[in-house]
Tab-separated table of C-alpha atoms in Angstrom:
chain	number	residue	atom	x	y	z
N	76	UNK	CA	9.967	-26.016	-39.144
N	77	UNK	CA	6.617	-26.435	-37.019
N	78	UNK	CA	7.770	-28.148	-34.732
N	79	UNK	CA	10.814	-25.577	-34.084
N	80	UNK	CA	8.513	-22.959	-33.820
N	81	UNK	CA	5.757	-24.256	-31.616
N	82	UNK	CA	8.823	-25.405	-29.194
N	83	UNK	CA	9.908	-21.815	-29.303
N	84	UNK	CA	6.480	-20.483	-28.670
N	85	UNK	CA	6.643	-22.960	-25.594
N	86	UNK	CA	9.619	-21.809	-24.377
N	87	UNK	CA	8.817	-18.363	-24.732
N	88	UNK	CA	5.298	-18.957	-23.056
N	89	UNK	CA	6.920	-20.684	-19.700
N	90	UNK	CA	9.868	-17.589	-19.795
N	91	UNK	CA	6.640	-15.197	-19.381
N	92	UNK	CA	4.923	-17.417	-17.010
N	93	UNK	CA	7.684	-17.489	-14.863
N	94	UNK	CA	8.558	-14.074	-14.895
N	95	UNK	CA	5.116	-13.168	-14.211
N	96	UNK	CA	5.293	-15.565	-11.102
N	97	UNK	CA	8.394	-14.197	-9.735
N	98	UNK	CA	6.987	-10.751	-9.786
N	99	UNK	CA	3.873	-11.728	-8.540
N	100	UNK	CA	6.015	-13.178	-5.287
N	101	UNK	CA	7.580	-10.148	-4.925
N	102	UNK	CA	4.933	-8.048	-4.474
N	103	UNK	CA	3.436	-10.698	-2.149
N	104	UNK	CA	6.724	-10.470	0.119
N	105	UNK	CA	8.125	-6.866	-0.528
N	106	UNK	CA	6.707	-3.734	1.666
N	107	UNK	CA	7.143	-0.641	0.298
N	108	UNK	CA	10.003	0.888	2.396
N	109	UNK	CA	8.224	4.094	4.365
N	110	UNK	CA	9.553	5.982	7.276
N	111	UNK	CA	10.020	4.635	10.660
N	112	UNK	CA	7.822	5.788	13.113
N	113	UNK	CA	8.741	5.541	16.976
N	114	UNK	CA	6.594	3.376	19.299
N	115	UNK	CA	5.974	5.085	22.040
N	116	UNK	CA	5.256	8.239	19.674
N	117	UNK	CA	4.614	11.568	21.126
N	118	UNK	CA	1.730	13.280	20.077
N	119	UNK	CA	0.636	17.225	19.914
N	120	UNK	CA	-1.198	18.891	22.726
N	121	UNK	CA	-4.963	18.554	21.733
N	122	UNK	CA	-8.289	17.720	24.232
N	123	UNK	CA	-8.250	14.874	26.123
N	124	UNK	CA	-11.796	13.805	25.224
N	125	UNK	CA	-10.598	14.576	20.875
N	126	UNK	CA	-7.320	12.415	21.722
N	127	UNK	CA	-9.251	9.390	22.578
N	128	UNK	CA	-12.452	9.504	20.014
N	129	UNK	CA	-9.590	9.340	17.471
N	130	UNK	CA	-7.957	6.504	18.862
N	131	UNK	CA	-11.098	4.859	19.291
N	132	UNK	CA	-12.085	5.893	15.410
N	133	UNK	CA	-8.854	4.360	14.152
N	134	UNK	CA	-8.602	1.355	16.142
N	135	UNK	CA	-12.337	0.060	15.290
N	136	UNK	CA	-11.111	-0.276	11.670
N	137	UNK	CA	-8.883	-2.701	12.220
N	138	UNK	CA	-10.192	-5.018	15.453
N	139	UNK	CA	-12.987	-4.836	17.689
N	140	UNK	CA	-12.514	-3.189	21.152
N	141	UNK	CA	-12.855	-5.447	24.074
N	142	UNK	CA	-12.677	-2.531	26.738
N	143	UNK	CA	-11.681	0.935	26.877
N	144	UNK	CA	-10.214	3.598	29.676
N	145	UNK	CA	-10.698	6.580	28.046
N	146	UNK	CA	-7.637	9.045	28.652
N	147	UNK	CA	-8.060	12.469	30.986
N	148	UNK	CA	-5.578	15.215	30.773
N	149	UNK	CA	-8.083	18.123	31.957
N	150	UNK	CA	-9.648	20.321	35.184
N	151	UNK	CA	-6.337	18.893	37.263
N	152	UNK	CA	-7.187	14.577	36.626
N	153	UNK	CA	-4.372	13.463	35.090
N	154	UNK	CA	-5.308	9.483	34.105
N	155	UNK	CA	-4.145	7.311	31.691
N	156	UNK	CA	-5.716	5.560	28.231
N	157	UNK	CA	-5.830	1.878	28.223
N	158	UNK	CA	-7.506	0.512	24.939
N	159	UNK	CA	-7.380	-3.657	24.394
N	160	UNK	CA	-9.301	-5.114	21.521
N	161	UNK	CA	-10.513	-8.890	20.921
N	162	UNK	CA	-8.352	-11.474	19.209
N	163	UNK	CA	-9.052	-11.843	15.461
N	164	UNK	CA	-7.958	-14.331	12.990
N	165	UNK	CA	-5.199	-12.960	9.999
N	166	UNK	CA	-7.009	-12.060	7.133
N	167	UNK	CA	-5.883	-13.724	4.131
N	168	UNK	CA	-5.081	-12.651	0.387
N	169	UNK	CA	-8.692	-13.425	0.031
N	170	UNK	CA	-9.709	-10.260	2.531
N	171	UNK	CA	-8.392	-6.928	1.039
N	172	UNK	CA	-11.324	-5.044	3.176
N	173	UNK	CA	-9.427	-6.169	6.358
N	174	UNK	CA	-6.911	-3.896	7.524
N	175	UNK	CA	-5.612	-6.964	10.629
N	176	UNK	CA	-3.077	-8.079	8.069
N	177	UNK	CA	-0.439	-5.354	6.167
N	178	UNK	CA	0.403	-6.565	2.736
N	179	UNK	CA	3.643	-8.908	1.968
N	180	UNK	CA	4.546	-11.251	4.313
N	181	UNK	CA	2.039	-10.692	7.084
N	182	UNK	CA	-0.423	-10.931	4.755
N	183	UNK	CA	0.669	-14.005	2.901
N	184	UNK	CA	1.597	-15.682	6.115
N	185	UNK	CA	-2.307	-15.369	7.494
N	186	UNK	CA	-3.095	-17.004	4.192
N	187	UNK	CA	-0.971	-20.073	4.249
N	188	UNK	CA	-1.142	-20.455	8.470
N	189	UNK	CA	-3.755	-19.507	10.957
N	190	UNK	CA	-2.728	-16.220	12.752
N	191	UNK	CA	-4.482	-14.749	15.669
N	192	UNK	CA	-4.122	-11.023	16.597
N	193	UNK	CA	-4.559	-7.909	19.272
N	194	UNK	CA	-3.490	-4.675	20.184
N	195	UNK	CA	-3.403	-3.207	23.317
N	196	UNK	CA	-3.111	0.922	23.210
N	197	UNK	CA	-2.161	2.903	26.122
N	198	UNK	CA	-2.124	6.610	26.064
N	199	UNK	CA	-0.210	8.668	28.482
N	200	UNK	CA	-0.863	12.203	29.270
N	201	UNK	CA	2.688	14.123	29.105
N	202	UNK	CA	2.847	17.941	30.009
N	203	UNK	CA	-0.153	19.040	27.377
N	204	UNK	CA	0.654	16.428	25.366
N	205	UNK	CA	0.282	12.539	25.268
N	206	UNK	CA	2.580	9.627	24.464
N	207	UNK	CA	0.762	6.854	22.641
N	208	UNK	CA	2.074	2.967	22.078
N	209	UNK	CA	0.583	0.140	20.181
N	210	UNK	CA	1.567	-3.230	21.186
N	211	UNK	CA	0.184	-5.864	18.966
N	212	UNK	CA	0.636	-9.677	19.368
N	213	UNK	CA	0.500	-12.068	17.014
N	214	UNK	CA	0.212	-16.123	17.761
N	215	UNK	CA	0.169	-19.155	15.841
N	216	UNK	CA	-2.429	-21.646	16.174
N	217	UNK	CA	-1.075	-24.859	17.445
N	218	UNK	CA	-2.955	-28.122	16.085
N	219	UNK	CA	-3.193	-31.692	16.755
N	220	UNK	CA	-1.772	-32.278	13.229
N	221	UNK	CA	-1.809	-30.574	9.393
N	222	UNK	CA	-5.702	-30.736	8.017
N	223	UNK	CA	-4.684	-33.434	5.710
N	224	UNK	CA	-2.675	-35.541	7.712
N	225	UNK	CA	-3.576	-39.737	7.671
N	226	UNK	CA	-2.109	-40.154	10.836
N	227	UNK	CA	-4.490	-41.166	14.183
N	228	UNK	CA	-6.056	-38.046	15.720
N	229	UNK	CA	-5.337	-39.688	19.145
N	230	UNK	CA	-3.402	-37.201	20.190
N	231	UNK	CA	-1.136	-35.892	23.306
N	232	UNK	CA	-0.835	-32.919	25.003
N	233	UNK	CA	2.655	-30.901	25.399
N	234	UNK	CA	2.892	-32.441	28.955
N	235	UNK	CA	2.554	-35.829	27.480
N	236	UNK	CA	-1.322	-36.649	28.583
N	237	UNK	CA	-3.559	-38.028	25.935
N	238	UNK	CA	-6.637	-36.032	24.709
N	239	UNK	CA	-9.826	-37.884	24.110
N	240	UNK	CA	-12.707	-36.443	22.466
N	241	UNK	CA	-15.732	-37.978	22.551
N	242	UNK	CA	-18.796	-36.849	20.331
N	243	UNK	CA	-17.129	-35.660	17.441
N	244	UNK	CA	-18.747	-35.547	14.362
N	245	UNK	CA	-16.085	-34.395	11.792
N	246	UNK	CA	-11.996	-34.959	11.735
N	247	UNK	CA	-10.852	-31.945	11.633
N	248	UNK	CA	-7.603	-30.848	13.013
N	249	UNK	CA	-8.557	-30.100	16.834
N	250	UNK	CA	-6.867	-26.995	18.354
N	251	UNK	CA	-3.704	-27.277	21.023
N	252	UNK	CA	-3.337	-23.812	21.852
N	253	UNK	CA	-1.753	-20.944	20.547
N	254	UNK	CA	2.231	-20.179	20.077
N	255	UNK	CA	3.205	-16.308	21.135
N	256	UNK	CA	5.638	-15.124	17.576
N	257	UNK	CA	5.869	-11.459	19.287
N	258	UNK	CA	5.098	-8.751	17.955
N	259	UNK	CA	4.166	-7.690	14.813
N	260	UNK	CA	5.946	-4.270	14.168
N	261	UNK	CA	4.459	-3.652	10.536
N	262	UNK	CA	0.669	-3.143	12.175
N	263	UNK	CA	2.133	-1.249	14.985
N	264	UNK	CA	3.287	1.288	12.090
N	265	UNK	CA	0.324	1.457	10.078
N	266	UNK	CA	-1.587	1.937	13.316
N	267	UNK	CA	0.277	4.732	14.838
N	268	UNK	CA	0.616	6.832	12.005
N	269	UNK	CA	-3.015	6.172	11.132
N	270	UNK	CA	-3.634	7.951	15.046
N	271	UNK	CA	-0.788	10.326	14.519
N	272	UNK	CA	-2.737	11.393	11.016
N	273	UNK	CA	-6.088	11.803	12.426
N	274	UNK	CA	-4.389	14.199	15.342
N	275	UNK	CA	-2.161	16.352	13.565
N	276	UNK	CA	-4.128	16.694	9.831
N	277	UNK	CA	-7.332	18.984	9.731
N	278	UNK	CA	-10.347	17.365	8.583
N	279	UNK	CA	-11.134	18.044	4.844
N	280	UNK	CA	-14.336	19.201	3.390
């Protein structure tokens, strides 16, 4: 009778570990669905110099600028925005104060591979109004071999040409390069309607 009972204890113990599991992988890989926003997006007339600061504001949160054209739609100059920020490294599961990453897969994926991003903003004046797009790129950091691999660190090159390091001290993996995976649309989104937000919304108290 013990025995029967402890093995249905068991049984019921790996039922709720499992289940707990699978729901824990679905939150890790499911974004909650939210409305599509276009990219370019057109925003509301507003000053030039207000336009900007807010793109600036909202961009700093999530990567750090590299260089900066500030828009000018104003006393008959008619110029366009260009905003390009630094590449940063995917922040993992381990990061919730970094906002590079958007939970689910994105997130998950800078966790379990090394993921390099930037964004590039332009801002084009349009009547009174502007048209804004976020392009961010995403790569994939191409290595000599996995971090645990036994296999010789001699390595070669994509064009066939062997790479010899001399002085090295540890053997770690040793970086290739970096592989372009396009775009990633789910930043773009939180981005853009983080801009469009501090445009259109008043500030409250």
């Amino acid at each position: 009778m013990i025995k029967r009972m402890a093995h249905y204890a068991m049984c019921v113990s790996l039922a709720l570990l499992l289940a707990g599991c699978g729901q824990l992988a679905h939150r890790l890989t499911t974004n909650v669905p939210e409305t599509f926003i276009p990219n370019p997006l057109e925003l509301p007339p507003a000053p030039d110099a207000f336009v900007w600061s807010q793109v600036v504001d909202a961009m700093d949160d999530y990567f750090r600028i590299a260089r900066e054209q500030p828009v000018q739609n104003s006393d008959g100059i008619v110029l366009d925005g260009r905003l390009e920020t630094t590449y940063q490294i995917g922040a993992s599961l381990m990061e919730p104060w970094k906002k590079d990453s958007t939970p689910g897969f994105e997130r998950l994926q800078s966790t379990l591979q090394s993921i390099r991003r930037r964004a590039i903003v332009t801002v084009r004046p349009q009547g009174a109004g502007y048209v804004i797009e976020v392009v961010v790129q995403k790569d994939l950091e191409d290595t000599d071999r996995n971090q645990y691999a036994t296999e010789s660190a001699s390595n070669k090159r994509h064009d066939g040409t062997l790479i010899r390091e001399q002085n090295r001290i540890d053997d770690t993996p040793q970086t290739l390069g970096w592989i372009p995976l396009g775009r990633d649309a789910s930043l773009e989104q939180v981005i853009l309607r983080d801009i469009f937000g501090r445009i259109t919304q008043p500030d409250r108290n």
